[in-house]
Short mmCIF file of C-alpha atoms in Angstrom, two decimals:
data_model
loop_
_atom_site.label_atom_id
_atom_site.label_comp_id
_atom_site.label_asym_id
_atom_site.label_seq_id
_atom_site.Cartn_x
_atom_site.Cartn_y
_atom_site.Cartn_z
CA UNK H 1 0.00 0.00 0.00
CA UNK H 2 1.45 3.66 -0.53
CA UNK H 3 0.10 5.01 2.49
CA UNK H 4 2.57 2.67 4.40
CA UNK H 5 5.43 4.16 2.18
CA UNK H 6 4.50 8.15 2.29
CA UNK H 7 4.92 9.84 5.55
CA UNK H 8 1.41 11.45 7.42
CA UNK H 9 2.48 15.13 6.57
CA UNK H 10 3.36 13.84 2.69
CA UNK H 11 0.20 12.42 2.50
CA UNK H 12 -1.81 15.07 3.97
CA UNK H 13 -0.29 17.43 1.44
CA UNK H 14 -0.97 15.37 -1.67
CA UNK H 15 -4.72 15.07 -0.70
CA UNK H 16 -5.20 18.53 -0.21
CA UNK H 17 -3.77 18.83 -3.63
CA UNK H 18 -6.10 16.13 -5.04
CA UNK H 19 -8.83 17.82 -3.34
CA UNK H 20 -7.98 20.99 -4.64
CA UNK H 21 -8.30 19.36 -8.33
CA UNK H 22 -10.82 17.68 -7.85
CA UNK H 23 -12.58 20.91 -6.57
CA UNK H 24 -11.60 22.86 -9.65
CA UNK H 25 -12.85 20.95 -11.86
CA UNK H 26 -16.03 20.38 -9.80
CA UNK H 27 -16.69 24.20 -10.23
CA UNK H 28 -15.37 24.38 -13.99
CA UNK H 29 -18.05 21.82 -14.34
CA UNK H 30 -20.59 23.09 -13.26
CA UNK H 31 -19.97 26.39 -14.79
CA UNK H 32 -20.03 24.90 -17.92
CA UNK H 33 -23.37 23.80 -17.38
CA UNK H 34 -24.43 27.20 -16.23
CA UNK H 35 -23.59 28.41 -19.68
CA UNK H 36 -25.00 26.25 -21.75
CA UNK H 37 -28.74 26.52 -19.47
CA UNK H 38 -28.55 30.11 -19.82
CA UNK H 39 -28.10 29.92 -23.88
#
């Protein structure tokens, strides 16, 4: 498993990073759909 290799504070740091991805796109989403429901 790669938890067991990474370090806690390594591993925090990449999921916030993943989180903040995954967040991004989560809002470019969904202002693409506000777009196209406004056209």
């Amino acid at each position: 498993m790669v938890k067991i290799l990474y370090p806690q504070k390594l591993r925090n740091h990449f999921s916030i990073k993943l989180k903040k991805k995954f967040i991004q796109k989560i809002e470019f989403f969904v202002e693409k759909q506000c777009v196209k429901n406004q056209k």
